[in-house]
Amino acid sequence: MNSTKMFLKSWQCVEGNVNTYEEILSWIKEKIENTSVTVEESELSLSNQWLYDNINGTIHNKDNSFFSVIGVERVLNGELTNQQPMILQPEIGYLGIIIKEIDGVLNFLMQAKIEPGNINAVQISPTIQATKSNFTAKHGGKKPAYLDYFLNAHKYHVIYDQIQSEQSSRFYKKRNRNILIQVDDDVCLLDNFCWMTLGQIKKMMGENNIINMDTRTVLSGIPFVTTTTSNIDKRELKKYFTDKALAESVFEAAPSKYLTRVFQKLNDFKMFNEIETSFKPLSKIKNWYVTDRGVYSRQKADFSVRQYQISIEGREITTWNQPLFVAEGIAELALLTRDHQGTKEFLVKLQPEIGTLDNVEYGPTIQWESTERGVPRDEVEKIYVDQLNREEGIVRKTLLSEEGGRFYHEQNLNVIMEIDDNKLRKLPENYIWVSYSTLNYIIQINNVLNIQLRNLISMINL
């Protein structure tokens, strides 16, 4: 069977053929209720693992492993734009999902993973979600389950394999390997793992804080446009869609119509803007100060950095301490869509962020930190705020979490919103309308779409 058809069949299969939707919800809720997690604020001076380095002005592990907290300064076209703490973790980790056809339907092997910063302790995560320190067992614990499948991915059918960016407002040039592999083996099902269809995972993205961000970024890469599809096949595949304009956007809107303009805007920004980033000691970054309990801003800020003592059952290591970035409010992310001449289009925006590897990537229409929410700066944001206040055109609206291994209880309001095609005849600078096929094509390339946009793409439904 055509691979695209297999994915669409799994996407349409919301009730599942291995586990029902309600069984999966009960399973994850039972894990949440029966997981013992203690996360308490602590002090660096009490830690036998972490320290503040007065010489370099960083917070790091005594073994110089895992990650460190550094100060970063950015200068844009000769103007200092910001200085802030950031996470420096140059290693590339795995975010991977095993897929298997079970009784004619693709199922995804998902993990109920416990993270110290998760707002509800346990969230549905990829099969493997591991830093290089994890899977090389630098911490002395057990290697992650199913690791060998990914280390030996060449033996299986690799569907998607790309190194993509992390949150560039918090991580400095951090990337992870997003990978989907399909296997025919009899996979041993461990206790914290469950088979789910794509449709079940997509539906669960409508539940607050159940599907974690690492799952969302990996699933956004499922390829549809890289498969050759005949007109006869296209007619058959379109039957899976209730949103006919989306079907046109997937199968008929050639990426070539959009790609030149997409890369022209991206490359113009890179070419004609001078961006420099440099490290600074945490004690020297403007409006921030370091204490034994972490790093704090003297002004209203989106986050602080705090030291925590953590005890969690079911992890490779059950007790440890570490810094976590703590959000001071809820961020807001939105993707605006329109039906343009029968084709669904998506409005994306250039997002230059302090930690971006190549200075700029495309992000969603709206990417607001908590301190920016609800204050429109251009016509696009005015339309979004107006429709949101009137609850008009909302396709999806869900609170979803950031990654809980580095962030404490950080949530984003994620919105997909339909606007009338007659609005926004003239776009402000840095925005561009694209088809789903264009986004799907570009996501097969690294460092073009940021993680906030990839997460919203994963929430698009049939």
Short mmCIF file of C-alpha atoms in Angstrom, two decimals:
data_model
loop_
_atom_site.label_atom_id
_atom_site.label_comp_id
_atom_site.label_asym_id
_atom_site.label_seq_id
_atom_site.Cartn_x
_atom_site.Cartn_y
_atom_site.Cartn_z
CA MET A 1 0.00 0.00 0.00
CA ASN A 2 1.15 3.55 -0.79
CA SER A 3 3.02 4.95 2.27
CA THR A 4 1.04 8.20 2.16
CA LYS A 5 -2.19 6.21 2.19
CA MET A 6 -0.93 4.23 5.20
CA PHE A 7 -0.28 7.43 7.14
CA LEU A 8 -3.65 8.90 6.18
CA LYS A 9 -5.39 5.67 7.19
CA SER A 10 -3.67 5.81 10.57
CA TRP A 11 -4.50 9.52 10.85
CA GLN A 12 -8.17 8.78 10.21
CA CYS A 13 -8.20 5.88 12.70
CA VAL A 14 -9.04 7.81 15.87
CA GLU A 15 -10.58 4.94 17.80
CA GLY A 16 -7.58 2.73 17.14
CA ASN A 17 -7.14 -0.95 16.38
CA VAL A 18 -4.76 -1.91 19.21
CA ASN A 19 -5.92 0.37 22.03
CA THR A 20 -9.03 2.55 22.08
CA TYR A 21 -8.75 6.27 22.64
CA GLU A 22 -10.34 5.97 26.08
CA GLU A 23 -7.99 3.13 27.03
CA ILE A 24 -4.99 5.30 26.18
CA LEU A 25 -6.37 8.26 28.14
CA SER A 26 -6.98 5.99 31.12
CA TRP A 27 -3.48 4.54 30.79
CA ILE A 28 -1.75 7.93 30.82
CA LYS A 29 -3.97 9.28 33.62
CA GLU A 30 -3.21 6.20 35.72
CA LYS A 31 0.51 6.81 35.16
CA ILE A 32 0.10 10.43 36.25
CA GLU A 33 -1.85 9.50 39.40
CA ASN A 34 0.55 6.75 40.45
CA THR A 35 3.85 8.48 39.78
CA SER A 36 5.72 9.85 42.76
CA VAL A 37 7.50 13.10 41.88
CA THR A 38 9.11 15.58 44.24
CA VAL A 39 10.55 18.79 42.81
CA GLU A 40 11.68 21.34 45.37
CA GLU A 41 13.64 24.57 45.00
CA SER A 42 17.14 24.25 46.38
CA GLU A 43 20.49 26.04 46.46
CA LEU A 44 23.63 25.59 44.42
CA SER A 45 25.77 25.51 47.56
CA LEU A 46 23.85 22.41 48.70
CA SER A 47 24.46 20.56 45.44
CA ASN A 48 27.17 17.95 45.08
CA GLN A 49 26.67 18.02 41.30
CA TRP A 50 26.27 21.65 40.18
CA LEU A 51 28.16 24.88 40.88
CA TYR A 52 28.40 28.52 39.93
CA ASP A 53 31.77 29.08 38.27
CA ASN A 54 32.94 32.53 39.36
CA ILE A 55 35.77 32.60 36.84
CA ASN A 56 33.72 31.82 33.72
CA GLY A 57 30.43 33.14 35.05
CA THR A 58 28.49 29.95 34.22
CA ILE A 59 26.44 27.36 36.08
CA HIS A 60 27.55 23.90 35.11
CA ASN A 61 27.78 20.30 36.18
CA LYS A 62 30.97 19.38 38.02
CA ASP A 63 31.71 16.76 35.36
CA ASN A 64 31.12 19.34 32.60
CA SER A 65 28.45 17.05 31.16
CA PHE A 66 24.72 17.43 30.40
CA PHE A 67 24.39 21.20 29.88
CA SER A 68 25.43 24.53 31.35
CA VAL A 69 23.71 27.88 31.93
CA ILE A 70 25.54 30.74 30.25
CA GLY A 71 25.04 34.42 29.52
CA VAL A 72 24.51 35.38 25.87
CA GLU A 73 24.48 38.80 24.21
CA ARG A 74 23.04 39.56 20.77
CA VAL A 75 23.82 42.58 18.59
CA LEU A 76 21.59 43.18 15.53
CA ASN A 77 22.86 45.67 12.96
CA GLY A 78 25.08 47.33 15.54
CA GLU A 79 22.36 47.60 18.19
CA LEU A 80 22.35 45.54 21.39
CA THR A 81 18.98 43.75 21.38
CA ASN A 82 19.21 41.54 24.43
CA GLN A 83 21.33 39.83 27.03
CA GLN A 84 20.01 36.80 28.88
CA PRO A 85 20.78 33.41 30.44
CA MET A 86 20.65 30.48 28.02
CA ILE A 87 21.16 26.72 27.99
CA LEU A 88 24.35 25.56 26.30
CA GLN A 89 24.12 21.89 25.32
CA PRO A 90 26.06 21.39 22.10
CA GLU A 91 25.43 17.64 21.81
CA ILE A 92 22.74 16.27 19.49
CA GLY A 93 20.16 14.00 21.10
CA TYR A 94 17.59 11.52 19.77
CA LEU A 95 13.89 12.23 19.39
CA GLY A 96 12.65 9.08 17.69
CA ILE A 97 9.46 7.11 17.15
CA ILE A 98 9.12 3.47 16.10
CA ILE A 99 6.23 2.77 13.73
CA LYS A 100 4.82 -0.67 12.98
CA GLU A 101 1.94 -1.85 10.80
CA ILE A 102 -0.42 -3.82 13.03
CA ASP A 103 -3.43 -5.49 11.39
CA GLY A 104 -3.21 -3.14 8.42
CA VAL A 105 -2.89 0.12 10.39
CA LEU A 106 0.29 2.04 11.26
CA ASN A 107 0.75 2.33 15.02
CA PHE A 108 3.28 4.52 16.80
CA LEU A 109 5.18 3.30 19.86
CA MET A 110 4.74 6.08 22.40
CA GLN A 111 6.21 6.45 25.87
CA ALA A 112 4.67 7.69 29.12
CA LYS A 113 7.73 9.71 30.11
CA ILE A 114 8.34 11.39 33.44
CA GLU A 115 10.18 14.72 33.39
CA PRO A 116 10.89 16.94 36.41
CA GLY A 117 9.46 20.04 34.76
CA ASN A 118 6.27 18.47 33.38
CA ILE A 119 3.20 20.24 34.68
CA ASN A 120 1.51 16.87 35.22
CA ALA A 121 4.66 14.76 35.76
CA VAL A 122 3.96 12.30 32.90
CA GLN A 123 3.33 13.11 29.25
CA ILE A 124 3.17 11.10 26.04
CA SER A 125 6.61 11.24 24.48
CA PRO A 126 8.47 9.67 21.55
CA THR A 127 9.76 6.10 21.79
CA ILE A 128 13.15 7.58 22.59
CA GLN A 129 13.81 11.03 23.98
CA ALA A 130 17.42 11.12 25.05
CA THR A 131 20.41 13.40 25.13
CA LYS A 132 23.74 12.03 24.01
CA SER A 133 24.71 11.93 27.69
CA ASN A 134 21.66 9.71 28.29
CA PHE A 135 22.27 7.19 25.54
CA THR A 136 26.00 6.98 26.18
CA ALA A 137 25.16 6.47 29.89
CA LYS A 138 27.47 9.26 31.10
CA HIS A 139 25.23 9.67 34.13
CA GLY A 140 25.83 6.06 35.14
CA GLY A 141 22.23 4.98 34.62
CA LYS A 142 20.62 2.51 32.24
CA LYS A 143 20.58 3.20 28.52
CA PRO A 144 17.16 4.23 27.13
CA ALA A 145 14.78 1.50 26.02
CA TYR A 146 14.71 0.70 22.28
CA LEU A 147 17.98 2.60 21.71
CA ASP A 148 19.39 -0.14 19.46
CA TYR A 149 16.63 0.39 16.88
CA PHE A 150 17.86 3.94 16.34
CA LEU A 151 21.57 3.17 16.53
CA ASN A 152 20.91 0.58 13.81
CA ALA A 153 18.33 2.59 11.86
CA HIS A 154 19.96 1.56 8.56
CA LYS A 155 18.48 -1.91 9.08
CA TYR A 156 14.93 -0.55 9.01
CA HIS A 157 12.74 1.65 6.84
CA VAL A 158 13.70 5.21 7.75
CA ILE A 159 10.72 7.49 7.03
CA TYR A 160 12.14 10.77 8.31
CA ASP A 161 15.58 11.65 9.65
CA GLN A 162 16.53 15.26 10.17
CA ILE A 163 18.45 17.31 12.72
CA GLN A 164 16.16 20.13 13.83
CA SER A 165 16.40 23.11 16.16
CA GLU A 166 15.20 23.41 19.75
CA GLN A 167 13.63 26.53 21.36
CA SER A 168 16.07 29.22 20.31
CA SER A 169 14.88 31.71 22.92
CA ARG A 170 16.22 29.42 25.67
CA PHE A 171 18.74 27.04 24.03
CA TYR A 172 21.89 28.35 22.35
CA LYS A 173 22.17 26.70 18.92
CA LYS A 174 20.76 23.40 20.24
CA ARG A 175 19.53 20.69 17.87
CA ASN A 176 18.10 17.20 18.11
CA ARG A 177 17.84 14.35 15.65
CA ASN A 178 14.16 13.87 14.75
CA ILE A 179 13.69 10.39 13.34
CA LEU A 180 10.81 8.05 12.38
CA ILE A 181 11.56 4.40 11.59
CA GLN A 182 9.19 1.65 10.51
CA VAL A 183 9.96 -1.88 11.64
CA ASP A 184 8.53 -5.32 10.95
CA ASP A 185 10.04 -6.91 14.07
CA ASP A 186 8.02 -8.20 16.99
CA VAL A 187 8.69 -5.28 19.32
CA CYS A 188 8.74 -6.16 23.00
CA LEU A 189 6.22 -3.83 24.67
CA LEU A 190 7.58 -2.45 27.93
CA ASP A 191 5.45 -1.15 30.79
CA ASN A 192 5.66 2.56 30.06
CA PHE A 193 4.98 2.20 26.33
CA CYS A 194 1.78 1.98 24.28
CA TRP A 195 0.81 1.59 20.62
CA MET A 196 -1.27 4.46 19.22
CA THR A 197 -2.52 5.46 15.78
CA LEU A 198 -1.66 8.83 14.32
CA GLY A 199 -5.31 9.84 14.64
CA GLN A 200 -5.30 9.07 18.36
CA ILE A 201 -2.17 11.16 18.94
CA LYS A 202 -3.59 14.04 16.88
CA LYS A 203 -6.86 13.97 18.84
CA MET A 204 -4.93 13.88 22.12
CA MET A 205 -3.23 17.13 21.12
CA GLY A 206 -6.60 18.69 21.96
CA GLU A 207 -6.12 17.62 25.59
CA ASN A 208 -4.15 20.08 27.72
CA ASN A 209 -0.57 19.00 28.48
CA ILE A 210 -0.83 15.34 27.43
CA ILE A 211 1.26 15.18 24.22
CA ASN A 212 4.72 16.59 24.84
CA MET A 213 6.54 18.94 22.49
CA ASP A 214 9.11 16.34 21.41
CA THR A 215 6.34 14.12 20.06
CA ARG A 216 4.90 17.07 18.19
CA THR A 217 8.13 18.07 16.49
CA VAL A 218 8.88 14.51 15.33
CA LEU A 219 5.38 13.95 13.90
CA SER A 220 5.50 17.25 12.01
CA GLY A 221 8.13 15.64 9.75
CA ILE A 222 5.95 12.83 8.34
CA PRO A 223 6.64 13.20 4.59
CA PHE A 224 3.77 13.49 2.14
CA VAL A 225 5.26 15.47 -0.76
CA THR A 226 8.33 13.29 -1.27
CA THR A 227 6.21 10.36 -2.46
CA THR A 228 5.33 10.21 -6.16
CA THR A 229 1.54 10.11 -6.43
CA SER A 230 -0.50 9.60 -9.60
CA ASN A 231 -3.72 11.51 -10.29
CA ILE A 232 -5.69 8.31 -9.68
CA ASP A 233 -3.97 7.86 -6.31
CA LYS A 234 -4.56 11.53 -5.41
CA ARG A 235 -8.30 11.15 -5.94
CA GLU A 236 -8.27 8.15 -3.62
CA LEU A 237 -6.12 9.88 -0.98
CA LYS A 238 -8.29 13.00 -0.93
CA LYS A 239 -11.20 10.88 0.29
CA TYR A 240 -9.53 10.73 3.71
CA PHE A 241 -9.91 14.50 4.14
CA THR A 242 -12.95 16.30 5.49
CA ASP A 243 -11.07 19.57 4.85
CA LYS A 244 -11.02 19.62 1.03
CA ALA A 245 -8.91 22.79 0.86
CA LEU A 246 -6.27 21.04 2.99
CA ALA A 247 -6.27 18.07 0.60
CA GLU A 248 -5.60 20.48 -2.27
CA SER A 249 -2.84 22.09 -0.22
CA VAL A 250 -1.19 18.70 0.32
CA PHE A 251 -1.53 17.14 -3.13
CA GLU A 252 -2.10 19.88 -5.72
CA ALA A 253 -0.29 23.03 -4.50
CA ALA A 254 3.19 22.43 -5.90
CA PRO A 255 5.92 23.56 -3.47
CA SER A 256 7.78 25.04 -6.46
CA LYS A 257 5.13 27.77 -6.62
CA TYR A 258 6.22 29.03 -3.19
CA LEU A 259 9.81 27.90 -2.60
CA THR A 260 11.68 30.63 -4.47
CA ARG A 261 9.91 33.37 -2.52
CA VAL A 262 10.29 31.47 0.77
CA PHE A 263 14.06 31.19 0.42
CA GLN A 264 14.44 34.66 -1.06
CA LYS A 265 12.96 36.22 2.09
CA LEU A 266 15.02 33.95 4.33
CA ASN A 267 18.27 34.61 2.49
CA ASP A 268 17.66 38.36 2.22
CA PHE A 269 17.38 38.50 5.98
CA LYS A 270 20.58 36.52 6.47
CA MET A 271 22.47 38.54 3.88
CA PHE A 272 21.42 42.08 4.79
CA ASN A 273 21.32 41.83 8.58
CA GLU A 274 24.46 41.70 10.68
CA ILE A 275 23.87 39.52 13.74
CA GLU A 276 26.52 38.77 16.32
CA THR A 277 26.14 36.68 19.46
CA SER A 278 28.73 36.28 22.18
CA PHE A 279 29.03 34.73 25.62
CA LYS A 280 29.10 36.87 28.74
CA PRO A 281 29.43 35.89 32.41
CA LEU A 282 26.02 35.54 34.04
CA SER A 283 27.02 38.20 36.57
CA LYS A 284 27.70 40.67 33.74
CA ILE A 285 24.47 40.41 31.72
CA LYS A 286 22.34 43.52 31.94
CA ASN A 287 19.36 43.51 34.33
CA TRP A 288 20.08 39.97 35.60
CA TYR A 289 21.71 38.82 38.83
CA VAL A 290 22.98 35.53 40.23
CA THR A 291 22.16 34.12 43.68
CA ASP A 292 22.67 30.77 45.35
CA ARG A 293 19.15 29.84 44.23
CA GLY A 294 19.56 30.74 40.56
CA VAL A 295 19.52 33.59 38.04
CA TYR A 296 16.83 36.28 38.17
CA SER A 297 15.87 39.39 36.26
CA ARG A 298 15.66 42.82 37.88
CA GLN A 299 12.84 43.69 35.48
CA LYS A 300 9.70 41.93 34.30
CA ALA A 301 10.95 38.89 32.41
CA ASP A 302 9.60 35.76 30.74
CA PHE A 303 11.61 33.36 32.87
CA SER A 304 14.11 32.84 35.65
CA VAL A 305 16.64 30.05 36.30
CA ARG A 306 16.31 28.13 39.56
CA GLN A 307 18.05 25.21 41.22
CA TYR A 308 15.90 22.18 42.12
CA GLN A 309 16.25 18.97 44.10
CA ILE A 310 14.37 16.21 42.28
CA SER A 311 13.16 12.72 43.15
CA ILE A 312 11.31 10.70 40.51
CA GLU A 313 10.53 7.01 40.36
CA GLY A 314 10.96 5.12 37.13
CA ARG A 315 13.89 7.11 35.74
CA GLU A 316 17.41 5.91 34.91
CA ILE A 317 18.55 7.99 37.90
CA THR A 318 15.90 8.53 40.59
CA THR A 319 17.37 11.38 42.66
CA TRP A 320 19.40 14.34 41.45
CA ASN A 321 19.51 18.13 41.32
CA GLN A 322 19.75 20.56 38.43
CA PRO A 323 18.80 24.04 37.21
CA LEU A 324 15.46 24.47 35.43
CA PHE A 325 14.23 27.46 33.45
CA VAL A 326 10.98 28.64 35.05
CA ALA A 327 8.41 30.47 32.94
CA GLU A 328 6.83 33.48 34.59
CA GLY A 329 3.69 33.25 32.48
CA ILE A 330 2.09 31.51 29.50
CA ALA A 331 3.45 32.13 26.00
CA GLU A 332 1.19 32.22 22.95
CA LEU A 333 1.71 30.62 19.54
CA ALA A 334 -0.69 30.77 16.61
CA LEU A 335 -0.82 29.70 12.99
CA LEU A 336 -3.26 31.61 10.76
CA THR A 337 -4.78 29.84 7.77
CA ARG A 338 -6.97 30.83 4.84
CA ASP A 339 -8.82 29.13 1.99
CA HIS A 340 -7.23 30.76 -1.05
CA GLN A 341 -8.84 29.77 -4.36
CA GLY A 342 -9.70 26.35 -2.95
CA THR A 343 -6.27 25.74 -1.37
CA LYS A 344 -5.46 25.97 2.33
CA GLU A 345 -2.57 28.33 2.97
CA PHE A 346 -0.64 29.04 6.17
CA LEU A 347 0.85 32.35 7.25
CA VAL A 348 4.41 32.04 8.56
CA LYS A 349 6.86 34.68 9.71
CA LEU A 350 10.63 35.09 9.87
CA GLN A 351 11.74 34.68 13.49
CA PRO A 352 15.30 35.80 14.30
CA GLU A 353 16.06 34.49 17.79
CA ILE A 354 19.12 34.84 19.97
CA GLY A 355 19.94 31.12 19.98
CA THR A 356 19.16 30.24 16.34
CA LEU A 357 21.99 28.34 14.66
CA ASP A 358 21.86 30.35 11.43
CA ASN A 359 20.33 33.53 12.88
CA VAL A 360 16.77 33.14 11.56
CA GLU A 361 14.14 30.48 10.84
CA TYR A 362 10.49 30.62 9.86
CA GLY A 363 8.14 30.55 12.82
CA PRO A 364 4.36 30.64 13.25
CA THR A 365 2.22 33.70 12.56
CA ILE A 366 2.20 34.61 16.24
CA GLN A 367 5.10 33.82 18.57
CA TRP A 368 4.64 35.79 21.78
CA GLU A 369 6.48 35.38 25.03
CA SER A 370 4.29 35.83 28.11
CA THR A 371 5.23 39.52 28.40
CA GLU A 372 4.18 40.18 24.77
CA ARG A 373 0.75 38.54 24.81
CA GLY A 374 -2.28 40.46 23.62
CA VAL A 375 -0.44 43.62 22.47
CA PRO A 376 -0.68 43.67 18.65
CA ARG A 377 2.15 45.37 16.75
CA ASP A 378 0.91 45.07 13.15
CA GLU A 379 -2.20 44.37 11.10
CA VAL A 380 -1.73 40.58 11.27
CA GLU A 381 -1.59 40.58 15.06
CA LYS A 382 -4.60 42.95 15.25
CA ILE A 383 -6.72 40.53 13.20
CA TYR A 384 -5.57 37.62 15.34
CA VAL A 385 -6.36 39.38 18.65
CA ASP A 386 -9.75 40.56 17.37
CA GLN A 387 -10.80 37.09 16.22
CA LEU A 388 -9.44 35.42 19.35
CA ASN A 389 -11.40 37.79 21.59
CA ARG A 390 -14.55 37.04 19.60
CA GLU A 391 -13.66 33.31 19.39
CA GLU A 392 -14.02 33.49 15.64
CA GLY A 393 -12.36 31.04 13.24
CA ILE A 394 -10.66 28.99 15.96
CA VAL A 395 -9.78 25.52 14.65
CA ARG A 396 -7.57 24.48 17.59
CA LYS A 397 -6.89 26.07 20.97
CA THR A 398 -4.94 24.03 23.48
CA LEU A 399 -2.47 24.53 26.32
CA LEU A 400 0.58 22.40 25.64
CA SER A 401 3.86 22.08 27.50
CA GLU A 402 7.43 22.85 26.65
CA GLU A 403 10.04 20.15 27.23
CA GLY A 404 10.10 19.17 30.91
CA GLY A 405 13.75 18.17 31.15
CA ARG A 406 14.97 21.77 31.10
CA PHE A 407 11.82 23.86 31.67
CA TYR A 408 9.63 23.89 34.77
CA HIS A 409 5.84 23.97 34.21
CA GLU A 410 6.19 26.00 31.01
CA GLN A 411 3.05 26.07 28.86
CA ASN A 412 2.10 27.69 25.56
CA LEU A 413 -1.36 28.54 24.33
CA ASN A 414 -1.40 26.95 20.86
CA VAL A 415 -3.97 28.27 18.39
CA ILE A 416 -4.78 27.42 14.78
CA MET A 417 -7.12 30.06 13.36
CA GLU A 418 -8.92 30.44 10.03
CA ILE A 419 -9.24 33.97 8.63
CA ASP A 420 -11.18 35.25 5.62
CA ASP A 421 -9.27 35.27 2.34
CA ASN A 422 -10.21 38.93 1.82
CA LYS A 423 -8.24 40.01 4.88
CA LEU A 424 -4.54 40.89 4.69
CA ARG A 425 -4.38 41.83 1.02
CA LYS A 426 -1.01 43.43 1.79
CA LEU A 427 1.21 41.56 4.22
CA PRO A 428 3.56 43.34 6.62
CA GLU A 429 7.26 42.64 6.17
CA ASN A 430 8.59 39.17 7.09
CA TYR A 431 5.28 37.30 6.59
CA ILE A 432 4.51 34.90 3.74
CA TRP A 433 1.58 32.62 2.80
CA VAL A 434 2.57 29.02 1.95
CA SER A 435 0.83 25.73 1.20
CA TYR A 436 0.95 22.65 3.45
CA SER A 437 3.00 20.90 0.75
CA THR A 438 5.60 23.68 0.96
CA LEU A 439 5.89 23.36 4.73
CA ASN A 440 6.09 19.58 4.39
CA TYR A 441 8.82 19.89 1.76
CA ILE A 442 10.87 22.38 3.78
CA ILE A 443 10.61 20.33 6.98
CA GLN A 444 12.71 17.68 5.24
CA ILE A 445 15.54 20.27 5.41
CA ASN A 446 17.12 21.31 8.70
CA ASN A 447 17.14 24.77 10.28
CA VAL A 448 14.37 26.37 8.20
CA LEU A 449 11.23 25.93 10.34
CA ASN A 450 11.51 26.58 14.06
CA ILE A 451 10.17 24.25 16.71
CA GLN A 452 7.16 26.41 17.52
CA LEU A 453 6.01 26.24 13.90
CA ARG A 454 6.75 22.52 13.65
CA ASN A 455 4.67 21.90 16.76
CA LEU A 456 1.68 23.78 15.30
CA ILE A 457 2.04 21.91 11.99
CA SER A 458 1.70 18.65 13.91
CA MET A 459 -1.66 19.87 15.28
CA ILE A 460 -3.22 20.30 11.82
CA ASN A 461 -6.01 17.79 11.33
CA LEU A 462 -7.83 16.12 8.43
#
